[in-house]
């Protein structure tokens, strides 16, 4: 049986929920949407798309908690924040 998306009291509560859940668990709650993009935009998007490879990092629990708190304040998923930090540091080192 599919799970139901709960009602949220705030955007922050909703952001926390989606940080901790996979949207594929709630497919029956979503409605399909038809969109169209110009061929130029589609080509630009496809050309800029970078494939990501998973990597495993061993971090102390307090480090993960700290990143999650910072990401929450910024309204970002914590994995996205980690990727942003790594990208910024690589750019600074180059």
mmCIF file of N, CA and C in Angstrom:
data_model
loop_
_atom_site.group_PDB
_atom_site.id
_atom_site.type_symbol
_atom_site.label_atom_id
_atom_site.label_comp_id
_atom_site.label_asym_id
_atom_site.label_seq_id
_atom_site.Cartn_x
_atom_site.Cartn_y
_atom_site.Cartn_z
ATOM 1 N N UNK A 1 0.842 -1.186 0.000
ATOM 2 C CA UNK A 1 0.000 0.000 0.000
ATOM 3 C C UNK A 1 0.885 1.247 0.000
ATOM 4 N N UNK A 2 0.554 2.196 -0.825
ATOM 5 C CA UNK A 2 1.342 3.424 -0.940
ATOM 6 C C UNK A 2 1.095 4.326 0.256
ATOM 7 N N UNK A 3 2.115 5.071 0.618
ATOM 8 C CA UNK A 3 2.014 6.028 1.720
ATOM 9 C C UNK A 3 1.331 7.294 1.221
ATOM 10 N N UNK A 4 0.749 8.057 2.128
ATOM 11 C CA UNK A 4 0.104 9.320 1.810
ATOM 12 C C UNK A 4 0.979 10.466 2.307
ATOM 13 N N UNK A 5 1.059 11.523 1.521
ATOM 14 C CA UNK A 5 1.799 12.707 1.921
ATOM 15 C C UNK A 5 1.019 13.386 3.044
ATOM 16 N N UNK A 6 1.678 13.668 4.163
ATOM 17 C CA UNK A 6 0.962 14.301 5.275
ATOM 18 C C UNK A 6 0.701 15.776 5.009
ATOM 19 N N UNK A 7 -0.164 16.359 5.807
ATOM 20 C CA UNK A 7 -0.395 17.806 5.780
ATOM 21 C C UNK A 7 0.736 18.456 6.577
ATOM 22 N N UNK A 8 1.262 19.569 6.077
ATOM 23 C CA UNK A 8 2.373 20.246 6.743
ATOM 24 C C UNK A 8 1.905 21.558 7.345
ATOM 25 N N UNK A 9 2.472 21.899 8.511
ATOM 26 C CA UNK A 9 2.118 23.147 9.193
ATOM 27 C C UNK A 9 2.968 24.318 8.691
ATOM 28 N N UNK A 10 4.110 24.009 8.072
ATOM 29 C CA UNK A 10 4.995 25.076 7.598
ATOM 30 C C UNK A 10 5.859 24.542 6.459
ATOM 31 N N UNK A 11 6.486 25.470 5.730
ATOM 32 C CA UNK A 11 7.415 25.063 4.677
ATOM 33 C C UNK A 11 8.621 24.354 5.276
ATOM 34 N N UNK A 12 9.037 24.808 6.454
ATOM 35 C CA UNK A 12 10.181 24.184 7.112
ATOM 36 C C UNK A 12 9.888 22.720 7.451
ATOM 37 N N UNK A 13 8.690 22.459 7.943
ATOM 38 C CA UNK A 13 8.289 21.090 8.249
ATOM 39 C C UNK A 13 8.271 20.240 6.978
ATOM 40 N N UNK A 14 7.758 20.816 5.904
ATOM 41 C CA UNK A 14 7.714 20.100 4.634
ATOM 42 C C UNK A 14 9.123 19.832 4.114
ATOM 43 N N UNK A 15 10.014 20.833 4.205
ATOM 44 C CA UNK A 15 11.401 20.657 3.749
ATOM 45 C C UNK A 15 12.082 19.545 4.540
ATOM 46 N N UNK A 16 11.877 19.537 5.851
ATOM 47 C CA UNK A 16 12.461 18.474 6.690
ATOM 48 C C UNK A 16 11.940 17.104 6.263
ATOM 49 N N UNK A 17 10.636 17.036 6.007
ATOM 50 C CA UNK A 17 10.021 15.771 5.599
ATOM 51 C C UNK A 17 10.664 15.248 4.323
ATOM 52 N N UNK A 18 10.798 16.117 3.288
ATOM 53 C CA UNK A 18 11.340 15.659 2.014
ATOM 54 C C UNK A 18 12.838 15.381 2.085
ATOM 55 N N UNK A 19 13.545 15.991 3.049
ATOM 56 C CA UNK A 19 14.957 15.644 3.271
ATOM 57 C C UNK A 19 15.089 14.213 3.768
ATOM 58 N N UNK A 20 14.052 13.732 4.438
ATOM 59 C CA UNK A 20 14.118 12.426 5.091
ATOM 60 C C UNK A 20 13.326 11.337 4.363
ATOM 61 N N UNK A 21 12.632 11.684 3.279
ATOM 62 C CA UNK A 21 11.802 10.707 2.572
ATOM 63 C C UNK A 21 12.078 10.737 1.071
ATOM 64 N N UNK A 22 11.808 9.630 0.443
ATOM 65 C CA UNK A 22 11.961 9.486 -1.001
ATOM 66 C C UNK A 22 10.595 9.709 -1.644
ATOM 67 N N UNK A 23 10.533 10.626 -2.596
ATOM 68 C CA UNK A 23 9.242 10.942 -3.219
ATOM 69 C C UNK A 23 8.627 9.755 -3.944
ATOM 70 N N UNK A 24 9.442 8.780 -4.321
ATOM 71 C CA UNK A 24 8.881 7.614 -5.017
ATOM 72 C C UNK A 24 7.992 6.777 -4.104
ATOM 73 N N UNK A 25 8.065 7.011 -2.802
ATOM 74 C CA UNK A 25 7.176 6.308 -1.869
ATOM 75 C C UNK A 25 5.745 6.850 -1.961
ATOM 76 N N UNK A 26 5.568 7.984 -2.633
ATOM 77 C CA UNK A 26 4.281 8.670 -2.644
ATOM 78 C C UNK A 26 3.754 8.911 -4.052
ATOM 79 N N UNK A 27 4.118 8.053 -4.983
ATOM 80 C CA UNK A 27 3.776 8.263 -6.387
ATOM 81 C C UNK A 27 2.280 8.404 -6.628
ATOM 82 N N UNK A 28 1.469 7.711 -5.848
ATOM 83 C CA UNK A 28 0.017 7.770 -6.068
ATOM 84 C C UNK A 28 -0.572 9.125 -5.691
ATOM 85 N N UNK A 29 0.169 9.926 -4.900
ATOM 86 C CA UNK A 29 -0.315 11.248 -4.505
ATOM 87 C C UNK A 29 -0.015 12.320 -5.548
ATOM 88 N N UNK A 30 0.815 12.007 -6.525
ATOM 89 C CA UNK A 30 1.196 12.990 -7.526
ATOM 90 C C UNK A 30 0.343 12.862 -8.773
ATOM 91 N N UNK A 31 0.124 13.984 -9.435
ATOM 92 C CA UNK A 31 -0.603 14.000 -10.698
ATOM 93 C C UNK A 31 0.376 14.324 -11.818
ATOM 94 N N UNK A 32 0.263 13.656 -12.949
ATOM 95 C CA UNK A 32 1.158 13.967 -14.064
ATOM 96 C C UNK A 32 0.918 15.391 -14.572
ATOM 97 N N UNK A 33 1.974 16.012 -15.005
ATOM 98 C CA UNK A 33 1.903 17.370 -15.542
ATOM 99 C C UNK A 33 2.600 17.368 -16.896
ATOM 100 N N UNK A 34 1.926 17.919 -17.892
ATOM 101 C CA UNK A 34 2.530 18.040 -19.215
ATOM 102 C C UNK A 34 3.273 19.367 -19.294
ATOM 103 N N UNK A 35 4.528 19.287 -19.701
ATOM 104 C CA UNK A 35 5.300 20.503 -19.900
ATOM 105 C C UNK A 35 5.961 20.429 -21.264
ATOM 106 N N UNK A 36 6.335 21.585 -21.757
ATOM 107 C CA UNK A 36 7.092 21.595 -23.001
ATOM 108 C C UNK A 36 8.160 22.668 -22.883
ATOM 109 N N UNK A 37 9.290 22.388 -23.472
ATOM 110 C CA UNK A 37 10.385 23.350 -23.503
ATOM 111 C C UNK A 37 10.826 23.501 -24.954
ATOM 112 N N UNK A 38 11.410 24.642 -25.218
ATOM 113 C CA UNK A 38 11.868 24.873 -26.579
ATOM 114 C C UNK A 38 13.013 23.910 -26.891
ATOM 115 N N UNK A 39 13.186 23.544 -28.145
ATOM 116 C CA UNK A 39 14.302 22.666 -28.513
ATOM 117 C C UNK A 39 15.650 23.253 -28.093
ATOM 118 N N UNK A 40 15.767 24.583 -28.151
ATOM 119 C CA UNK A 40 17.025 25.226 -27.760
ATOM 120 C C UNK A 40 17.313 25.020 -26.275
ATOM 121 N N UNK A 41 16.293 25.218 -25.445
ATOM 122 C CA UNK A 41 16.470 25.043 -24.011
ATOM 123 C C UNK A 41 16.756 23.588 -23.675
ATOM 124 N N UNK A 42 16.048 22.678 -24.327
ATOM 125 C CA UNK A 42 16.283 21.255 -24.098
ATOM 126 C C UNK A 42 17.729 20.889 -24.420
ATOM 127 N N UNK A 43 18.230 21.388 -25.538
ATOM 128 C CA UNK A 43 19.609 21.098 -25.926
ATOM 129 C C UNK A 43 20.586 21.687 -24.907
ATOM 130 N N UNK A 44 20.314 22.904 -24.469
ATOM 131 C CA UNK A 44 21.189 23.547 -23.483
ATOM 132 C C UNK A 44 21.218 22.755 -22.174
ATOM 133 N N UNK A 45 20.059 22.316 -21.734
ATOM 134 C CA UNK A 45 19.978 21.531 -20.501
ATOM 135 C C UNK A 45 20.751 20.229 -20.649
ATOM 136 N N UNK A 46 20.554 19.533 -21.749
ATOM 137 C CA UNK A 46 21.233 18.259 -21.963
ATOM 138 C C UNK A 46 22.742 18.433 -22.077
ATOM 139 N N UNK A 47 23.180 19.525 -22.687
ATOM 140 C CA UNK A 47 24.611 19.771 -22.824
ATOM 141 C C UNK A 47 25.268 20.106 -21.490
ATOM 142 N N UNK A 48 24.533 20.736 -20.586
ATOM 143 C CA UNK A 48 25.097 21.129 -19.298
ATOM 144 C C UNK A 48 24.962 20.042 -18.232
ATOM 145 N N UNK A 49 24.163 19.050 -18.523
ATOM 146 C CA UNK A 49 23.912 18.005 -17.530
ATOM 147 C C UNK A 49 25.194 17.242 -17.238
ATOM 148 N N UNK A 50 25.465 17.088 -15.973
ATOM 149 C CA UNK A 50 26.632 16.314 -15.564
ATOM 150 C C UNK A 50 26.142 15.054 -14.859
ATOM 151 N N UNK A 51 26.687 13.951 -15.242
ATOM 152 C CA UNK A 51 26.354 12.721 -14.547
ATOM 153 C C UNK A 51 27.104 12.716 -13.226
ATOM 154 N N UNK A 52 26.421 12.311 -12.181
ATOM 155 C CA UNK A 52 27.039 12.257 -10.859
ATOM 156 C C UNK A 52 27.301 10.811 -10.491
ATOM 157 N N UNK A 53 28.408 10.600 -9.835
ATOM 158 C CA UNK A 53 28.755 9.267 -9.354
ATOM 159 C C UNK A 53 28.683 9.280 -7.840
ATOM 160 N N UNK A 54 28.146 8.241 -7.255
ATOM 161 C CA UNK A 54 28.070 8.202 -5.794
ATOM 162 C C UNK A 54 29.452 8.025 -5.171
ATOM 163 N N UNK A 55 29.609 8.596 -4.010
ATOM 164 C CA UNK A 55 30.845 8.471 -3.252
ATOM 165 C C UNK A 55 30.457 8.257 -1.788
ATOM 166 N N UNK A 56 31.243 7.485 -1.093
ATOM 167 C CA UNK A 56 30.982 7.231 0.312
ATOM 168 C C UNK A 56 31.984 7.995 1.155
ATOM 169 N N UNK A 57 31.480 8.766 2.096
ATOM 170 C CA UNK A 57 32.316 9.492 3.043
ATOM 171 C C UNK A 57 31.973 9.029 4.447
ATOM 172 N N UNK A 58 32.982 8.834 5.240
ATOM 173 C CA UNK A 58 32.745 8.489 6.635
ATOM 174 C C UNK A 58 32.902 9.762 7.457
ATOM 175 N N UNK A 59 31.794 10.213 8.016
ATOM 176 C CA UNK A 59 31.784 11.424 8.814
ATOM 177 C C UNK A 59 31.301 11.097 10.222
ATOM 178 N N UNK A 60 31.788 11.857 11.166
ATOM 179 C CA UNK A 60 31.327 11.699 12.544
ATOM 180 C C UNK A 60 29.866 12.142 12.629
ATOM 181 N N UNK A 61 29.090 11.514 13.481
ATOM 182 C CA UNK A 61 27.681 11.905 13.600
ATOM 183 C C UNK A 61 27.492 13.394 13.876
ATOM 184 N N UNK A 62 28.359 14.008 14.683
ATOM 185 C CA UNK A 62 28.197 15.433 14.973
ATOM 186 C C UNK A 62 28.413 16.274 13.713
ATOM 187 N N UNK A 63 29.277 15.800 12.799
ATOM 188 C CA UNK A 63 29.499 16.533 11.549
ATOM 189 C C UNK A 63 28.253 16.481 10.668
ATOM 190 N N UNK A 64 27.650 15.329 10.586
ATOM 191 C CA UNK A 64 26.430 15.173 9.787
ATOM 192 C C UNK A 64 25.314 16.032 10.380
ATOM 193 N N UNK A 65 25.177 15.990 11.700
ATOM 194 C CA UNK A 65 24.150 16.805 12.356
ATOM 195 C C UNK A 65 24.372 18.291 12.097
ATOM 196 N N UNK A 66 25.628 18.727 12.165
ATOM 197 C CA UNK A 66 25.944 20.141 11.933
ATOM 198 C C UNK A 66 25.596 20.544 10.506
ATOM 199 N N UNK A 67 25.964 19.717 9.534
ATOM 200 C CA UNK A 67 25.651 20.026 8.131
ATOM 201 C C UNK A 67 24.142 20.074 7.926
ATOM 202 N N UNK A 68 23.420 19.150 8.521
ATOM 203 C CA UNK A 68 21.962 19.137 8.382
ATOM 204 C C UNK A 68 21.347 20.413 8.949
ATOM 205 N N UNK A 69 21.850 20.886 10.094
ATOM 206 C CA UNK A 69 21.323 22.116 10.693
ATOM 207 C C UNK A 69 21.600 23.320 9.796
ATOM 208 N N UNK A 70 22.804 23.411 9.272
ATOM 209 C CA UNK A 70 23.165 24.515 8.389
ATOM 210 C C UNK A 70 22.317 24.469 7.116
ATOM 211 N N UNK A 71 22.185 23.275 6.543
ATOM 212 C CA UNK A 71 21.400 23.111 5.319
ATOM 213 C C UNK A 71 19.939 23.498 5.563
ATOM 214 N N UNK A 72 19.415 23.093 6.702
ATOM 215 C CA UNK A 72 18.027 23.425 7.045
ATOM 216 C C UNK A 72 17.836 24.939 7.084
ATOM 217 N N UNK A 73 18.780 25.652 7.703
ATOM 218 C CA UNK A 73 18.701 27.113 7.782
ATOM 219 C C UNK A 73 18.751 27.749 6.401
ATOM 220 N N UNK A 74 19.459 27.104 5.471
ATOM 221 C CA UNK A 74 19.587 27.631 4.118
ATOM 222 C C UNK A 74 18.468 27.137 3.206
ATOM 223 N N UNK A 75 17.639 26.207 3.695
ATOM 224 C CA UNK A 75 16.546 25.679 2.886
ATOM 225 C C UNK A 75 17.000 24.720 1.814
ATOM 226 N N UNK A 76 18.088 23.988 2.099
ATOM 227 C CA UNK A 76 18.660 23.056 1.121
ATOM 228 C C UNK A 76 18.705 21.649 1.683
ATOM 229 N N UNK A 77 18.656 20.644 0.818
ATOM 230 C CA UNK A 77 18.981 19.294 1.279
ATOM 231 C C UNK A 77 20.463 19.255 1.677
ATOM 232 N N UNK A 78 20.779 18.522 2.727
ATOM 233 C CA UNK A 78 22.150 18.551 3.221
ATOM 234 C C UNK A 78 23.154 17.981 2.226
ATOM 235 N N UNK A 79 22.757 17.001 1.411
ATOM 236 C CA UNK A 79 23.691 16.465 0.413
ATOM 237 C C UNK A 79 24.037 17.533 -0.630
ATOM 238 N N UNK A 80 23.053 18.348 -0.986
ATOM 239 C CA UNK A 80 23.287 19.432 -1.932
ATOM 240 C C UNK A 80 24.280 20.430 -1.355
ATOM 241 N N UNK A 81 24.119 20.765 -0.078
ATOM 242 C CA UNK A 81 25.044 21.693 0.571
ATOM 243 C C UNK A 81 26.464 21.138 0.583
ATOM 244 N N UNK A 82 26.613 19.863 0.874
ATOM 245 C CA UNK A 82 27.942 19.245 0.865
ATOM 246 C C UNK A 82 28.554 19.341 -0.534
ATOM 247 N N UNK A 83 27.760 19.031 -1.577
ATOM 248 C CA UNK A 83 28.268 19.135 -2.957
ATOM 249 C C UNK A 83 28.679 20.562 -3.283
ATOM 250 N N UNK A 84 27.876 21.530 -2.839
ATOM 251 C CA UNK A 84 28.204 22.934 -3.094
ATOM 252 C C UNK A 84 29.527 23.305 -2.431
ATOM 253 N N UNK A 85 29.722 22.881 -1.191
ATOM 254 C CA UNK A 85 30.951 23.190 -0.478
ATOM 255 C C UNK A 85 32.168 22.567 -1.170
ATOM 256 N N UNK A 86 32.009 21.324 -1.601
ATOM 257 C CA UNK A 86 33.121 20.657 -2.290
ATOM 258 C C UNK A 86 33.443 21.385 -3.591
ATOM 259 N N UNK A 87 32.415 21.743 -4.337
ATOM 260 C CA UNK A 87 32.622 22.459 -5.607
ATOM 261 C C UNK A 87 33.322 23.800 -5.366
ATOM 262 N N UNK A 88 32.883 24.537 -4.346
ATOM 263 C CA UNK A 88 33.505 25.827 -4.025
ATOM 264 C C UNK A 88 34.970 25.660 -3.647
ATOM 265 N N UNK A 89 35.275 24.638 -2.867
ATOM 266 C CA UNK A 89 36.646 24.434 -2.419
ATOM 267 C C UNK A 89 37.549 24.010 -3.575
ATOM 268 N N UNK A 90 37.023 23.152 -4.451
ATOM 269 C CA UNK A 90 37.801 22.739 -5.629
ATOM 270 C C UNK A 90 38.115 23.968 -6.484
ATOM 271 N N UNK A 91 37.110 24.824 -6.699
ATOM 272 C CA UNK A 91 37.315 26.034 -7.492
ATOM 273 C C UNK A 91 38.380 26.926 -6.842
ATOM 274 N N UNK A 92 38.345 27.059 -5.521
ATOM 275 C CA UNK A 92 39.320 27.891 -4.815
ATOM 276 C C UNK A 92 40.739 27.320 -4.928
ATOM 277 N N UNK A 93 40.864 26.018 -4.941
ATOM 278 C CA UNK A 93 42.172 25.364 -5.011
ATOM 279 C C UNK A 93 42.755 25.389 -6.412
ATOM 280 N N UNK A 94 41.901 25.494 -7.426
ATOM 281 C CA UNK A 94 42.386 25.497 -8.811
ATOM 282 C C UNK A 94 42.961 26.846 -9.088
#
